[in-house]
mmCIF file of C-alpha atoms and ligand atoms in Angstrom:
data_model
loop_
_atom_site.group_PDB
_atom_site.id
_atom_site.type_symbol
_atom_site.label_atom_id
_atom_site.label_comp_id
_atom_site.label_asym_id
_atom_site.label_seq_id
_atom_site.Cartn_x
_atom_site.Cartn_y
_atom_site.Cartn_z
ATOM 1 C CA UNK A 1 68.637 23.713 44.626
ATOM 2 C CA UNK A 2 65.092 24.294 44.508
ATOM 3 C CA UNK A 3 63.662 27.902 43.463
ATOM 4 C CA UNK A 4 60.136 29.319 44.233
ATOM 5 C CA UNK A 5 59.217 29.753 40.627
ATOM 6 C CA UNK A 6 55.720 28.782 41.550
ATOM 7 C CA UNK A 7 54.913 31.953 43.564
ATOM 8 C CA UNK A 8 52.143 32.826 41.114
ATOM 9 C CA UNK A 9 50.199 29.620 41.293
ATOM 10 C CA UNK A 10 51.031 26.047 40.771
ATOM 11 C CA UNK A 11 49.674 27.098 36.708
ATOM 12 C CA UNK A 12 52.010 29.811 36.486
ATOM 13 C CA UNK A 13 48.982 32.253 35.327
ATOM 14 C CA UNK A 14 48.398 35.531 36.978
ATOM 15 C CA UNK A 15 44.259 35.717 37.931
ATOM 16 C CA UNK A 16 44.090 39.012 36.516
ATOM 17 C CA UNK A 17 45.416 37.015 33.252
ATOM 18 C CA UNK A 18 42.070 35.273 33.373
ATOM 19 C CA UNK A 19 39.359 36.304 31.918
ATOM 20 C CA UNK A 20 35.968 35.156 33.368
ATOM 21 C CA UNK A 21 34.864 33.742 29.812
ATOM 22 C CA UNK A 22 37.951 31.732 29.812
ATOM 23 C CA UNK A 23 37.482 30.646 33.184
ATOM 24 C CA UNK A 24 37.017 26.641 33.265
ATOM 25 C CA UNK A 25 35.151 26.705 29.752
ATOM 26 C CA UNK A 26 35.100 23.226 30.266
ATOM 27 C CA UNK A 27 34.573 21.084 27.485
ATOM 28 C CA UNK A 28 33.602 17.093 28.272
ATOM 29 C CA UNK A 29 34.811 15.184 30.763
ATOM 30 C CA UNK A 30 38.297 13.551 30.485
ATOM 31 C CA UNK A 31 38.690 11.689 26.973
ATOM 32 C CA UNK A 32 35.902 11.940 24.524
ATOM 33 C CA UNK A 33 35.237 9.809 21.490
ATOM 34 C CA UNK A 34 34.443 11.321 18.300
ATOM 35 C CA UNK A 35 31.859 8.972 18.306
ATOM 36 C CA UNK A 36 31.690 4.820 18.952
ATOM 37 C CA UNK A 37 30.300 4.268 15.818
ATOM 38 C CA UNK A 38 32.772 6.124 13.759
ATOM 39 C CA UNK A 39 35.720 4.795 15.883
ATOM 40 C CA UNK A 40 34.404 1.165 14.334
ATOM 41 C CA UNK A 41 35.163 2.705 10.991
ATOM 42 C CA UNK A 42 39.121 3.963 11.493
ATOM 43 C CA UNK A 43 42.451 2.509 12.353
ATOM 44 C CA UNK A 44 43.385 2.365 15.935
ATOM 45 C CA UNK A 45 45.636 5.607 15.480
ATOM 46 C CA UNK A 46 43.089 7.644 13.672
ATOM 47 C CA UNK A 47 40.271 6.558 16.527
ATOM 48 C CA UNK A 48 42.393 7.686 19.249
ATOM 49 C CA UNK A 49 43.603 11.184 17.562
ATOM 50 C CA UNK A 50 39.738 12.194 16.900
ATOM 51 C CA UNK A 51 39.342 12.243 20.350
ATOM 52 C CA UNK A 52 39.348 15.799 22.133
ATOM 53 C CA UNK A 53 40.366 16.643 25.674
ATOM 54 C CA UNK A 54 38.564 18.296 28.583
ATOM 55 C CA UNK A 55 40.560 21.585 29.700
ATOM 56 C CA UNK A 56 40.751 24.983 30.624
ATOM 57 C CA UNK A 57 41.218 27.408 28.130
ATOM 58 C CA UNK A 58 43.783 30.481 29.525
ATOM 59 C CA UNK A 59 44.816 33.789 28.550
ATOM 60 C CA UNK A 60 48.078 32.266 28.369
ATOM 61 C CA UNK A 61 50.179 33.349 24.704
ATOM 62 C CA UNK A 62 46.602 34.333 23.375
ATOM 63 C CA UNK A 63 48.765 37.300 21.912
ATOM 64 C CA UNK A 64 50.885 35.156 19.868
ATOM 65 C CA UNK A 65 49.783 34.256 16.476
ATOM 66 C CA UNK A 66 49.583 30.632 15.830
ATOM 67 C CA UNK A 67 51.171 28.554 13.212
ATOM 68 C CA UNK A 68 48.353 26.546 11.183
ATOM 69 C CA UNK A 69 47.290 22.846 12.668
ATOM 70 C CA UNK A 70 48.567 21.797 9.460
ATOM 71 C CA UNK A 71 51.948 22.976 9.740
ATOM 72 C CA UNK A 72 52.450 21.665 13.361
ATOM 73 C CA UNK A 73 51.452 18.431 12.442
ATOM 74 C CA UNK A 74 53.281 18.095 9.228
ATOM 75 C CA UNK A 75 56.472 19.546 9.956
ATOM 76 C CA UNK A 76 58.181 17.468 12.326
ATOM 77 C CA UNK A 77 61.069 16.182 13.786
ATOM 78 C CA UNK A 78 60.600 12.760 15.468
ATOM 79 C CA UNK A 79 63.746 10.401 14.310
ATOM 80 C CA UNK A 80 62.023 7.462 14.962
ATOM 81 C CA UNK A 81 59.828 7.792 12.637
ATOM 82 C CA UNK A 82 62.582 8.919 10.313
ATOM 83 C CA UNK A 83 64.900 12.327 9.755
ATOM 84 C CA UNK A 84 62.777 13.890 7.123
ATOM 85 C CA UNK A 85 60.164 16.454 8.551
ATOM 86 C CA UNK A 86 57.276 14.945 6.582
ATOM 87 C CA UNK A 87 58.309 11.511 7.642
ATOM 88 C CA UNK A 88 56.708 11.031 11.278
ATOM 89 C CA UNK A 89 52.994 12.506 10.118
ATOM 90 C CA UNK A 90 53.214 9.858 7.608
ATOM 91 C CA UNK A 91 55.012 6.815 9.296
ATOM 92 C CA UNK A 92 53.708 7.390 12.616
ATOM 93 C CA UNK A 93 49.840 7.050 11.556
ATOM 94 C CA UNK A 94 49.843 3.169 12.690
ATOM 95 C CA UNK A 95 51.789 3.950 15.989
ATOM 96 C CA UNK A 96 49.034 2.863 19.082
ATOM 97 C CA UNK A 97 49.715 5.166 22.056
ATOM 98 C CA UNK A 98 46.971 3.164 23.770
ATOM 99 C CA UNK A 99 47.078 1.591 26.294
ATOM 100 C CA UNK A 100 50.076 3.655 27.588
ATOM 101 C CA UNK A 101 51.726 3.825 31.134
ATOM 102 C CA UNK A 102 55.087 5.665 32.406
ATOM 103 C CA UNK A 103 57.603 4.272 34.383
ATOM 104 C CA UNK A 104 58.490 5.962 37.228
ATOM 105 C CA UNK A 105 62.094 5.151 38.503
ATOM 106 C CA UNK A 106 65.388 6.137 40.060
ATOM 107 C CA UNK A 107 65.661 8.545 43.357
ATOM 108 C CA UNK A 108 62.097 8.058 44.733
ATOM 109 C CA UNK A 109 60.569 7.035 47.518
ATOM 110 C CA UNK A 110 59.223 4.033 45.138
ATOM 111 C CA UNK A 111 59.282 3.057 41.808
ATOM 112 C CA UNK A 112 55.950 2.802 40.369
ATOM 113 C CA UNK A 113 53.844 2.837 37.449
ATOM 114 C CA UNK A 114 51.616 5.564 36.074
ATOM 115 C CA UNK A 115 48.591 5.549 33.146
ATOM 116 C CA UNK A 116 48.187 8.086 30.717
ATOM 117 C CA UNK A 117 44.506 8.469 32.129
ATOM 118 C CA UNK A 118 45.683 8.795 35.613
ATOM 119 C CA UNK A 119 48.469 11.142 34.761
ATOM 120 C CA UNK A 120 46.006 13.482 32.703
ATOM 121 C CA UNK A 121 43.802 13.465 36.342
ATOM 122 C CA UNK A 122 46.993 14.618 38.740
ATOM 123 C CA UNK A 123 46.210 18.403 37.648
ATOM 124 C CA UNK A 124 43.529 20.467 35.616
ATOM 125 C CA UNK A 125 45.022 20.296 31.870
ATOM 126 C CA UNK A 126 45.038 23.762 30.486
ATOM 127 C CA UNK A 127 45.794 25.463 27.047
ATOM 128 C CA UNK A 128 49.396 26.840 26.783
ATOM 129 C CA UNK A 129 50.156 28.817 24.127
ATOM 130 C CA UNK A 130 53.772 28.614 23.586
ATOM 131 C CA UNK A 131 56.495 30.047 21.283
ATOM 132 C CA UNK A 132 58.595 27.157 19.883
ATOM 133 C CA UNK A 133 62.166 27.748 18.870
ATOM 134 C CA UNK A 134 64.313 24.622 17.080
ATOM 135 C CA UNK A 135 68.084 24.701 17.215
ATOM 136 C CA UNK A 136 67.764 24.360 13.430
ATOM 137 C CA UNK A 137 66.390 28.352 12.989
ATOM 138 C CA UNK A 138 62.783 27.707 12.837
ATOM 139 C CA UNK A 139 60.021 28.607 15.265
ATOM 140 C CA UNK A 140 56.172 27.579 15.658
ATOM 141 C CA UNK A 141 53.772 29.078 18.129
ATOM 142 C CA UNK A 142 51.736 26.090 19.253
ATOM 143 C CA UNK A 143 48.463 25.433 21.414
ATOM 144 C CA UNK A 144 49.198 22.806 23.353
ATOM 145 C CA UNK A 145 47.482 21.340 26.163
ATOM 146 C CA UNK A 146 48.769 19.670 29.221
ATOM 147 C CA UNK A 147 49.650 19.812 32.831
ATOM 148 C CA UNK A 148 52.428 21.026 35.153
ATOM 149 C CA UNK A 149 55.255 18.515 35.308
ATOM 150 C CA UNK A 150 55.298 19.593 38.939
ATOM 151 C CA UNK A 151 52.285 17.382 39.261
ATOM 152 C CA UNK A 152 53.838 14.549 38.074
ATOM 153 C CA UNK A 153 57.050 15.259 39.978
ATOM 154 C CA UNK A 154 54.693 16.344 43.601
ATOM 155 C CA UNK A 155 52.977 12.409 43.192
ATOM 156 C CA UNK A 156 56.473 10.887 42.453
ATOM 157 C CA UNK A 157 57.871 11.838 45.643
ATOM 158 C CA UNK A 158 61.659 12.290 44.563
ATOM 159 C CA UNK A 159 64.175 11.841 47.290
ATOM 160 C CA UNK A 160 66.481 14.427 48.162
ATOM 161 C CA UNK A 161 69.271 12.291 45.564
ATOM 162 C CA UNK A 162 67.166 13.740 42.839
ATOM 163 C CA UNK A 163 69.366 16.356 41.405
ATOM 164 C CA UNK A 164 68.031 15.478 37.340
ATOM 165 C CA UNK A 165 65.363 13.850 35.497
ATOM 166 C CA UNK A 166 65.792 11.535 33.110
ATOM 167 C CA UNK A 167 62.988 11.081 29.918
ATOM 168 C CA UNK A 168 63.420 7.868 27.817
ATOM 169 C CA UNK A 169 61.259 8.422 24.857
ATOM 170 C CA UNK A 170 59.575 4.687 23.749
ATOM 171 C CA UNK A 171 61.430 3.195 21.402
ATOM 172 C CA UNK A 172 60.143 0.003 19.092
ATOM 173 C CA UNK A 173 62.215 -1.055 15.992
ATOM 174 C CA UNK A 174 59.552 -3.084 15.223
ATOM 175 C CA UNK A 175 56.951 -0.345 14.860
ATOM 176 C CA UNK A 176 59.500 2.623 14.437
ATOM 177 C CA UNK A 177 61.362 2.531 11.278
ATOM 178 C CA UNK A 178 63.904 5.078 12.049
ATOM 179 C CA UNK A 179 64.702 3.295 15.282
ATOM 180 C CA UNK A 180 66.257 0.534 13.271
ATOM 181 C CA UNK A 181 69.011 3.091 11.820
ATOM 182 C CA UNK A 182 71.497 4.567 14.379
ATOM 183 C CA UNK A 183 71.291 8.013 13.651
ATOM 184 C CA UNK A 184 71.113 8.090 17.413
ATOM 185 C CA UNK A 185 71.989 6.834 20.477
ATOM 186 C CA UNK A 186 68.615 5.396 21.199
ATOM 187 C CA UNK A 187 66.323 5.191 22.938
ATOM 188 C CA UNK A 188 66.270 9.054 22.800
ATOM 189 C CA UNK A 189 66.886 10.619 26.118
ATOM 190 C CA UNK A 190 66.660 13.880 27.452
ATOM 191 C CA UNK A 191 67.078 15.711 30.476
ATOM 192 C CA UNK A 192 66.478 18.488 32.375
ATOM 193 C CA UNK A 193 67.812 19.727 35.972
ATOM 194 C CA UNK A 194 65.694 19.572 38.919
ATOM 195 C CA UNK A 195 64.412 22.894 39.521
ATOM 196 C CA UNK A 196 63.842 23.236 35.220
ATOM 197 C CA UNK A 197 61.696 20.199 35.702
ATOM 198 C CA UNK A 198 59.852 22.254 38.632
ATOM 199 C CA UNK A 199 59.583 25.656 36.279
ATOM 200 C CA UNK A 200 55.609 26.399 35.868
ATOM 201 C CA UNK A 201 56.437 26.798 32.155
ATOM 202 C CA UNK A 202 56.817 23.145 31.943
ATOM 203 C CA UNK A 203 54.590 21.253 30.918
ATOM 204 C CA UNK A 204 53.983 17.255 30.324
ATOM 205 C CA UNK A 205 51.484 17.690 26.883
ATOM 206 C CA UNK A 206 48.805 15.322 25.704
ATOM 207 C CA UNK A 207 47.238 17.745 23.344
ATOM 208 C CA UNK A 208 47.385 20.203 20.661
ATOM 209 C CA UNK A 209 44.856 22.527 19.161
ATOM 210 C CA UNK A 210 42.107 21.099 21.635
ATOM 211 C CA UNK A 211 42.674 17.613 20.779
ATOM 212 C CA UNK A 212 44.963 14.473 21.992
ATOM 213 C CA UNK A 213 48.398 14.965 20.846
ATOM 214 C CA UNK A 214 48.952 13.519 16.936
ATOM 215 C CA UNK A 215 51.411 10.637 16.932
ATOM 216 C CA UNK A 216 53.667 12.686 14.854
ATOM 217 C CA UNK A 217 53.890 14.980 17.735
ATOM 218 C CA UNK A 218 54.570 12.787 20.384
ATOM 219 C CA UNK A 219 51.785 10.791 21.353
ATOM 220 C CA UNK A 220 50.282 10.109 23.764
ATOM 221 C CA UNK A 221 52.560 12.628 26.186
ATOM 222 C CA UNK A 222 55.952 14.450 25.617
ATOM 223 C CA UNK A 223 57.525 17.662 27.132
ATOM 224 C CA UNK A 224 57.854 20.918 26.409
ATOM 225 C CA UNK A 225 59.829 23.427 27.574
ATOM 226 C CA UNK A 226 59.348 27.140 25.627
ATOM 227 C CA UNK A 227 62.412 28.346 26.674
ATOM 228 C CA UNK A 228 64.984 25.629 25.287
ATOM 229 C CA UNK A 229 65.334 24.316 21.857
ATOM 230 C CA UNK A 230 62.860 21.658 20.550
ATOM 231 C CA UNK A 231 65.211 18.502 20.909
ATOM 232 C CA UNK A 232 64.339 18.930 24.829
ATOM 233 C CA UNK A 233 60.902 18.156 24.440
ATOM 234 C CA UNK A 234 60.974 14.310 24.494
ATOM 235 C CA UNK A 235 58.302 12.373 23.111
ATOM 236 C CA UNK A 236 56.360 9.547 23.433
ATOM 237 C CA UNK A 237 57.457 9.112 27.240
ATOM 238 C CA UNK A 238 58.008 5.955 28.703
ATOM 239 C CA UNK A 239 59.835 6.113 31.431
ATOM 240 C CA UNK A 240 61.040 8.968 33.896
ATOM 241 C CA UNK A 241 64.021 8.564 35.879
ATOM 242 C CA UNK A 242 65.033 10.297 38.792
ATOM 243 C CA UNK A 243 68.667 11.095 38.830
ATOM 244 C CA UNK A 244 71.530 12.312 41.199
ATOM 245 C CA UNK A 245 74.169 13.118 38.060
ATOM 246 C CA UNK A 246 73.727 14.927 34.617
ATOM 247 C CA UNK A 247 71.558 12.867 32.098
ATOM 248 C CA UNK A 248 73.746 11.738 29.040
ATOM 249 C CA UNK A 249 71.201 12.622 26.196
ATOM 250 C CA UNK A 250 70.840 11.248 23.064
ATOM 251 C CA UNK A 251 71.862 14.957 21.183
ATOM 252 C CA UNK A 252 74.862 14.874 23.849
ATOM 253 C CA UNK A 253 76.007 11.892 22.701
ATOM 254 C CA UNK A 254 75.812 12.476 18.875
ATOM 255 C CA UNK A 255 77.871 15.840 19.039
ATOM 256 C CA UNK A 256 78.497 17.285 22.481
ATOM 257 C CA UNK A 257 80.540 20.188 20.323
ATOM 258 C CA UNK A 258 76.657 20.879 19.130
ATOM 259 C CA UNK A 259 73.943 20.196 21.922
ATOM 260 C CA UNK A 260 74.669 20.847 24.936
ATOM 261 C CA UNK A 261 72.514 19.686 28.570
ATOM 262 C CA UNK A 262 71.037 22.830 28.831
ATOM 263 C CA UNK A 263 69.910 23.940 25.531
ATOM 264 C CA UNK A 264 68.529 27.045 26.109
ATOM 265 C CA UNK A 265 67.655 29.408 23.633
ATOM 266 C CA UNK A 266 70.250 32.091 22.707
ATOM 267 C CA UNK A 267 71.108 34.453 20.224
ATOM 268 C CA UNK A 268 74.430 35.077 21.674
ATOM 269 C CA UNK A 269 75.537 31.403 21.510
ATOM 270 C CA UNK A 270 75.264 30.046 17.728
ATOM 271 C CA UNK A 271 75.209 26.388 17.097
ATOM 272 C CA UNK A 272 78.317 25.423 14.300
ATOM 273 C CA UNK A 273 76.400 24.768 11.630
ATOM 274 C CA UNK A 274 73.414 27.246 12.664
ATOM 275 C CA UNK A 275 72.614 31.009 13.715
ATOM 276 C CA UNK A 276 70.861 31.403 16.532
ATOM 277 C CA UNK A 277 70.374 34.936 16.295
ATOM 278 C CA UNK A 278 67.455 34.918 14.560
ATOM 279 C CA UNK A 279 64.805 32.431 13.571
ATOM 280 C CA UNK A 280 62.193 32.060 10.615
ATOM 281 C CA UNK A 281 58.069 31.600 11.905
ATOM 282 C CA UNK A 282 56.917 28.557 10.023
ATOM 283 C CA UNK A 283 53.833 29.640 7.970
ATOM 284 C CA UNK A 284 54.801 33.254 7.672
ATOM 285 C CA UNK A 285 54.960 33.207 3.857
ATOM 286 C CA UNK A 286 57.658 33.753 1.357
ATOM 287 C CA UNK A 287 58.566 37.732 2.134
ATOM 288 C CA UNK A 288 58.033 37.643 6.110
ATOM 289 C CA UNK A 289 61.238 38.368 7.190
ATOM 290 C CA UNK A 290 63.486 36.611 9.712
ATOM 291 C CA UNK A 291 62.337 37.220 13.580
ATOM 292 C CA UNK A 292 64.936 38.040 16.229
ATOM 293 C CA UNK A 293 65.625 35.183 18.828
ATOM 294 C CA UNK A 294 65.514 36.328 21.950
ATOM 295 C CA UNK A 295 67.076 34.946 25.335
ATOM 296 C CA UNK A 296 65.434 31.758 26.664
ATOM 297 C CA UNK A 297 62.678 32.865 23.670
ATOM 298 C CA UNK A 298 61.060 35.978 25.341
ATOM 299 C CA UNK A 299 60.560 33.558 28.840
ATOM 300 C CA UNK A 300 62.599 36.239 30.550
ATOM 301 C CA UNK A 301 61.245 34.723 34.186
ATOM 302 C CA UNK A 302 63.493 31.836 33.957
ATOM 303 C CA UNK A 303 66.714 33.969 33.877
ATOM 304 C CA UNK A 304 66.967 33.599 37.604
ATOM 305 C CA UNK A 305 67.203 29.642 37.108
ATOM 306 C CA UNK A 306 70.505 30.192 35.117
ATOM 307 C CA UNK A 307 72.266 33.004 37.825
ATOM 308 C CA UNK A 308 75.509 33.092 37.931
ATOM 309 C CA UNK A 309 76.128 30.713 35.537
ATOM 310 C CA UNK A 310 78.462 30.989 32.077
ATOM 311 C CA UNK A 311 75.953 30.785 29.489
ATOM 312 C CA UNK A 312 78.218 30.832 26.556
ATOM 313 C CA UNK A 313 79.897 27.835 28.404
ATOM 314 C CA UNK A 314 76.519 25.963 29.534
ATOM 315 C CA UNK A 315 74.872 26.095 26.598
HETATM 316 N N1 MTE B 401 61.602 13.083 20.709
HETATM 317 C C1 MTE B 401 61.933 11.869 20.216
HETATM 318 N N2 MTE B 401 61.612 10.775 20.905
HETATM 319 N N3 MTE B 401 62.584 11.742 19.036
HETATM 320 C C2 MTE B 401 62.972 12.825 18.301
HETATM 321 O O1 MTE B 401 63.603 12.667 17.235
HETATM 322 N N4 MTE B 401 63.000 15.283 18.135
HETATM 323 C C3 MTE B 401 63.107 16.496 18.944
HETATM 324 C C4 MTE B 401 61.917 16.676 19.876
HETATM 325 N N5 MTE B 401 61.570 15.431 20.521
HETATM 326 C C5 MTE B 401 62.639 14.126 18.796
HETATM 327 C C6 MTE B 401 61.922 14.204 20.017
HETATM 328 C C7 MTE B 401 63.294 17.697 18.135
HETATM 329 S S1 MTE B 401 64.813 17.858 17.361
HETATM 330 C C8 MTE B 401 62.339 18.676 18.036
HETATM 331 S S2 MTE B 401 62.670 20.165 17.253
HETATM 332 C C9 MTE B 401 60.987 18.466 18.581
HETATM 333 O O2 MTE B 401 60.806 17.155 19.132
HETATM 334 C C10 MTE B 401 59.968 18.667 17.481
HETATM 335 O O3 MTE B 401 58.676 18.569 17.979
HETATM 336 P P1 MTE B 401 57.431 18.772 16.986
HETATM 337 O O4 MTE B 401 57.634 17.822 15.846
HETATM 338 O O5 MTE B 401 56.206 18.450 17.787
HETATM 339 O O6 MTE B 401 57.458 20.205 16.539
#
């Protein structure tokens, strides 16, 4: 069941949302060192986040007010890297996500291969300014830059057996100390339903804040989707699978009484342990109070994905 959510444009941005100052302000083209010579002087990791990206700034979210850099990057959850939030900025900061390349598998017309430079080439990347919500009752707003996954999916050429993708987040013992505990099925895999996957709103990012994405965030490419909880958002992508049945994912499989496929966010459908009525903004200070949740997060276009469908059941 495919929708025509992409009746605006393939970017999901109205022109009138445009303004002509934002239009293309281009910065450099595709990846830019911070310099060669500096490069020399830092660890692989460091090197490859001082690079910045070449994309189009929008008038996408500009309204929202956005949580600090600092905070985004430092208050994470990436299990791999451990289940603390403070443990992936730290533990991640060897992690290479160069060279990287994506498996592309399952229901297609042919399994293939894709690079991280290639895949940032298959659309214009652009600035999305998105409202994050996590199941746990926290929210960020977050700058992140990246491309339609519709781009990825258009080049992939799914056959008609696609009904699901499948992302399988990379997954190293070796280099990942909280991949060597089993606090999850791993590797961690998510899921989303085909026409989700098609949704303008999401988005395959390689950047935050103007800059490649930090390891901590999911380096060198992970998904977001504004309108379900942060455990959809894989990261650090390595393979994409094209599937005819629902995607067992790794939050499934740890407590399907807890996470369900779809995930979306609700304030009519609390999690056990969790309200999900309300959320706090990361960075607001001490006395700002607690911020209504709203239905898929204030992303009200995506209602029409969900129609007919038992929300407090497919949560
Ligand atoms: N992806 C992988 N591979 N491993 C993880 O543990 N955590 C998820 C999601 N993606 C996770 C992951 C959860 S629970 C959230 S809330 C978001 O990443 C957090 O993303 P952020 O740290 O960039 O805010």
């Amino acid at each position: 069941m495919l929708l025509d959510n992409n009746r605006r444009n393939p970017s999901g941005i109205l022109p009138s949302e445009i303004t002509p100052q934002d239009l293309f302000e281009q910065r450099r083209t595709v990846l830019k060192a911070a310099g060669a010579a500096a490069a020399g002087l830092l660890l692989p990791a460091q090197a490859y986040a001082a690079q910045t990206l070449d994309f189009q700034k929008t008038a996408f979210g500009k309204e929202e007010k956005l949580t600090s850099f600092e905070d985004v990057t430092s208050y994470n959850n990436y299990y791999e890297f451990g289940t603390g939030k403070e443990d992936p900025a730290r533990e991640a900061v060897l992690f290479k996500p160069t060279p990287w390349t994506i498996k592309i598998e399952g229901a297609v017309k042919q399994s293939k291969t894709i690079g991280i430079e290639q895949l940032m080439k298959l659309a214009p990347l652009e600035e999305r300014i998105y409202r994050m919500r996590c199941v746990e009752g926290w929210s960020m707003v977050i700058p992140w830059v990246g491309l339609p996954l519709k781009a990825l999916i258009d080049w992939a050429q799914p056959t008609g057996n696609a009904k699901y993708i499948e992302f399988i987040s990379y997954n190293d013992p070796r280099h990942m100390p909280g991949a060597r505990i089993p606090v999850l099925d791993w590797p961690y895999i998510e899921g989303l339903r085909m026409d989700e996957a098609m949704q303008s709103l999401t988005i395959l990012a390689v950047g935050l804040y103007g800059k490649v994405l930090p390891n901590q965030n999911g380096a060198p490419v992970r998904l977001v989707v504004p309108w379900k909880y942060g455990f959809k958002g894989a990261k650090a992508i390595s393979t994409i699978r094209f599937v005819e049945q629902m995607p067992h994912t790794s939050w499934m499989k740890a407590s399907a009484r807890e996470y369900g496929f779809y995930a979306n966010v609700n304030p009519a459908v609390d999690h056990p342990r969790w309200t999900q009525s309300s959320e706090k903004r990361i960075g607001a200070g001490l006395f700002a109070g607690r911020i209504k949740t709203r239905l898929f997060n204030g992303y009200d276009e995506v209602g029409q994905l969900y129609a007919g469908m038992d929300l407090q059941k497919n949560f």
